mmCIF file of C-alpha atoms in Angstrom:
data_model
loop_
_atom_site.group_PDB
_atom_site.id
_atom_site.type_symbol
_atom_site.label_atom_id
_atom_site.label_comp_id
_atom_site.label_asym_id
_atom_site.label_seq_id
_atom_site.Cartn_x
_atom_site.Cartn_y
_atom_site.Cartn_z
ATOM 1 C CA UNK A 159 49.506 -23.529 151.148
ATOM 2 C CA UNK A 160 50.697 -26.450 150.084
ATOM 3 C CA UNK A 161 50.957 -28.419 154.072
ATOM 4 C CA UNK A 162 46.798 -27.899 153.635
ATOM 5 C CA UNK A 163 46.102 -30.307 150.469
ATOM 6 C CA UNK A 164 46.168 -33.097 152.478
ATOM 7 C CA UNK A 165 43.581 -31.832 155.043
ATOM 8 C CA UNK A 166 41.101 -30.874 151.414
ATOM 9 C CA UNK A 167 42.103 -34.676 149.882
ATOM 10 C CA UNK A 168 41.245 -36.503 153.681
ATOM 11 C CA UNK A 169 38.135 -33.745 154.339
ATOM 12 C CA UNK A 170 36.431 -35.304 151.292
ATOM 13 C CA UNK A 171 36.506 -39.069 152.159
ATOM 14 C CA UNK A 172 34.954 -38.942 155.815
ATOM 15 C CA UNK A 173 32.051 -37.156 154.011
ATOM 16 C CA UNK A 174 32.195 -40.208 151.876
ATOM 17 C CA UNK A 175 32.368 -42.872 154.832
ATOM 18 C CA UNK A 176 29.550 -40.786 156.975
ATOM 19 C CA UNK A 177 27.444 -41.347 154.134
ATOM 20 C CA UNK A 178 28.081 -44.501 153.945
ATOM 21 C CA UNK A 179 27.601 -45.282 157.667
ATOM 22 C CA UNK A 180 24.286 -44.223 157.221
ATOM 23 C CA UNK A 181 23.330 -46.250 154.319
ATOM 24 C CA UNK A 182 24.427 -49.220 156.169
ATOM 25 C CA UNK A 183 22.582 -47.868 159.409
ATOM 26 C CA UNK A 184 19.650 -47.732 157.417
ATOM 27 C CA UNK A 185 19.531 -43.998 158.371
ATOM 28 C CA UNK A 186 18.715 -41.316 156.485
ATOM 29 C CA UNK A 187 21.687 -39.282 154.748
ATOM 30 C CA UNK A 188 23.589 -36.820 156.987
ATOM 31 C CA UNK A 189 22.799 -32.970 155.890
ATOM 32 C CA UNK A 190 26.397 -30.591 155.109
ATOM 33 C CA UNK A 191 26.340 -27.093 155.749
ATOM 34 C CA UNK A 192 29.309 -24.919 155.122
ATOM 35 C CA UNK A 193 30.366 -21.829 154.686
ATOM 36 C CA UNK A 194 33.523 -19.733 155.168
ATOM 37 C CA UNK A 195 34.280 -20.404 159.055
ATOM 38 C CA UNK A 196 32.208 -23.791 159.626
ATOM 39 C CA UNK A 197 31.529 -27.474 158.639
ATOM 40 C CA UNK A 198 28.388 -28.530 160.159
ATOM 41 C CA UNK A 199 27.039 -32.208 160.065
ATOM 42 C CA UNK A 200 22.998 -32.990 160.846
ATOM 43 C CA UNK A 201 22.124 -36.666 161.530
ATOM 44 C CA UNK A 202 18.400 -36.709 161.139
ATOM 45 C CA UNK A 203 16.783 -39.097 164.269
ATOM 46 C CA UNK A 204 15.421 -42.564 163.169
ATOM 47 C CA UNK A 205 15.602 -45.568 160.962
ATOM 48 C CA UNK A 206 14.147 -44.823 157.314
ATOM 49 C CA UNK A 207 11.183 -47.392 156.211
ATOM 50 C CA UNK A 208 13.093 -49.129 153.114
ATOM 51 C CA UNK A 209 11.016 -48.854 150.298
ATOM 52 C CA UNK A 210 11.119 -52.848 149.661
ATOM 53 C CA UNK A 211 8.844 -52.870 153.508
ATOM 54 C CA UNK A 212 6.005 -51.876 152.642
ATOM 55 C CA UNK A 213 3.619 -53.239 149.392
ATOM 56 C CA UNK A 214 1.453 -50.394 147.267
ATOM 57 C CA UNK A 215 -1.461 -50.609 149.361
ATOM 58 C CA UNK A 216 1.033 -50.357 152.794
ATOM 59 C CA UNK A 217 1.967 -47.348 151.652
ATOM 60 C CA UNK A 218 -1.198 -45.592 150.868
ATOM 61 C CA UNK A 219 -2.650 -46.396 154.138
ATOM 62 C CA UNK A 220 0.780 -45.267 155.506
ATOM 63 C CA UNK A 221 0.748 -41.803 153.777
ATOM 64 C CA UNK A 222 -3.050 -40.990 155.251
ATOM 65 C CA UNK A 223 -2.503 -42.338 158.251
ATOM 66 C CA UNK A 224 1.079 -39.785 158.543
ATOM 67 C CA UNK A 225 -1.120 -36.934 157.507
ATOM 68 C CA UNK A 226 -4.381 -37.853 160.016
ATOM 69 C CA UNK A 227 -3.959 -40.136 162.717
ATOM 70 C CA UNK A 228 -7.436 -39.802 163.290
ATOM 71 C CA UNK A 229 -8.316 -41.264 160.331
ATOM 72 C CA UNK A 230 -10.439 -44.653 160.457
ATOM 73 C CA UNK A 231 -10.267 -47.664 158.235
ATOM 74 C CA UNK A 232 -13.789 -46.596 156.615
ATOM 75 C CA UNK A 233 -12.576 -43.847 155.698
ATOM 76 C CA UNK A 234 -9.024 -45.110 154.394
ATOM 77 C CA UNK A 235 -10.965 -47.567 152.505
ATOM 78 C CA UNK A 236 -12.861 -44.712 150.908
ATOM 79 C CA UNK A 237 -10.239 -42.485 149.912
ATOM 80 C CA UNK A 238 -8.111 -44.976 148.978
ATOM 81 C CA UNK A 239 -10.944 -47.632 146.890
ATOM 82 C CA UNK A 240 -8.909 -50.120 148.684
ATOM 83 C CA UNK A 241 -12.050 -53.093 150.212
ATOM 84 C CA UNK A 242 -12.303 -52.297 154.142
ATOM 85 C CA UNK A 243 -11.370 -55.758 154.479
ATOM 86 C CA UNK A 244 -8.006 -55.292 153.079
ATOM 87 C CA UNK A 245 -7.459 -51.915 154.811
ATOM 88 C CA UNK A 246 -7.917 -53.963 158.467
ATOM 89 C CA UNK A 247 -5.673 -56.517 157.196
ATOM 90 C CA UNK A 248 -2.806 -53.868 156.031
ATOM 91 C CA UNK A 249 -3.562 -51.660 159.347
ATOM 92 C CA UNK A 250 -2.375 -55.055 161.553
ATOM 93 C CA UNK A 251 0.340 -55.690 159.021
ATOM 94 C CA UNK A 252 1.592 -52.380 159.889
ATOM 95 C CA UNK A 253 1.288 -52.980 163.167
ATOM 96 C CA UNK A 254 3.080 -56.202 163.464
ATOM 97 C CA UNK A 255 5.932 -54.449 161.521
ATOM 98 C CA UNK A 256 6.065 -52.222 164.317
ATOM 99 C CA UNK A 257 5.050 -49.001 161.849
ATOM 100 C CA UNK A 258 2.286 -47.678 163.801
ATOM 101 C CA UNK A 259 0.191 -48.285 166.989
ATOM 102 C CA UNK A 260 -2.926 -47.852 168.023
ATOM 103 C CA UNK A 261 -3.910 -45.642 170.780
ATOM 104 C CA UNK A 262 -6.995 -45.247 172.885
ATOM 105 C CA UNK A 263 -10.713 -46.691 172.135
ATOM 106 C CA UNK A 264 -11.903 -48.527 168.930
ATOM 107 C CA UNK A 265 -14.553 -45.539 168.462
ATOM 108 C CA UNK A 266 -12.775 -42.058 169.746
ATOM 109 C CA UNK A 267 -8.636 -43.725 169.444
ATOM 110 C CA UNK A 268 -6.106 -42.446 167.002
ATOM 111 C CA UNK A 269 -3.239 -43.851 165.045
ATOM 112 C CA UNK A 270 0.564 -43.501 166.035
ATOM 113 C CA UNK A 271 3.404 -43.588 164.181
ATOM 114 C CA UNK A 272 6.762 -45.419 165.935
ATOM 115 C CA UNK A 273 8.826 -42.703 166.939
ATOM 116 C CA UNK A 274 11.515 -44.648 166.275
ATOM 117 C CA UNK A 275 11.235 -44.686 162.351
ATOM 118 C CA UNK A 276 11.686 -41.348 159.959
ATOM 119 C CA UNK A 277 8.832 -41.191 158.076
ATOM 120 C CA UNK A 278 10.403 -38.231 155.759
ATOM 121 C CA UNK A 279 11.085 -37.933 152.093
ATOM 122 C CA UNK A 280 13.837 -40.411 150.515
ATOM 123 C CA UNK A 281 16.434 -38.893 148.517
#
């Protein structure tokens, strides 16, 4: 019993560095799953949007455009009271930051987020 302490003491500081990889990744935090017979690891895919990216306003366009991409600036502008001025403005800020894309015509297109980026919750 005793020749296994050191595996328990070293077991909890690569949990510690993965972690940490992450942070400094800018990836979201690795998920731990044990249980009598098995350590299991999950990297979730993607870059996490820091929270310092994006203003307010970024944000709220962000959050309807991740739950309808078919959503258009009037209507963004409307549920949000943000001026549909702004709203274009913030949609080809988002752009530019390489957040989202747009995809097919003006009238009938649809907005994309980068696959790239994890759009889930922070911890």
């Amino acid at each position: 019993m005793e020749e296994r302490r050191g595996y328990v003491e070293g077991y909890g500081t690569g949990i510690r560095k993965m972690i940490r990889a992450c942070e400094e990744n800018g990836s979201f935090e690795p998920r731990f799953e044990i249980d009598h017979q098995h350590f299991k690891v999950t990297f979730p895919r993607g870059k996490k949007v820091p929270d310092e990216i994006l203003e307010e306003d970024e944000n709220a366009v962000m959050e309807l455009i991740k739950s309808d991409g078919g959503i258009t600036q009037t209507a963004i502008s409307e549920r949000t009271g943000i001026e549909l001025s702004k709203v274009k403005r913030i949609t080809l800020a988002l752009q530019q930051k390489k957040l989202i894309m747009r995809s097919g015509s003006r009238r009938s297109g649809c907005w994309l987020l980068n696959p790239e980026i994890s759009y889930g919750p922070r911890r």
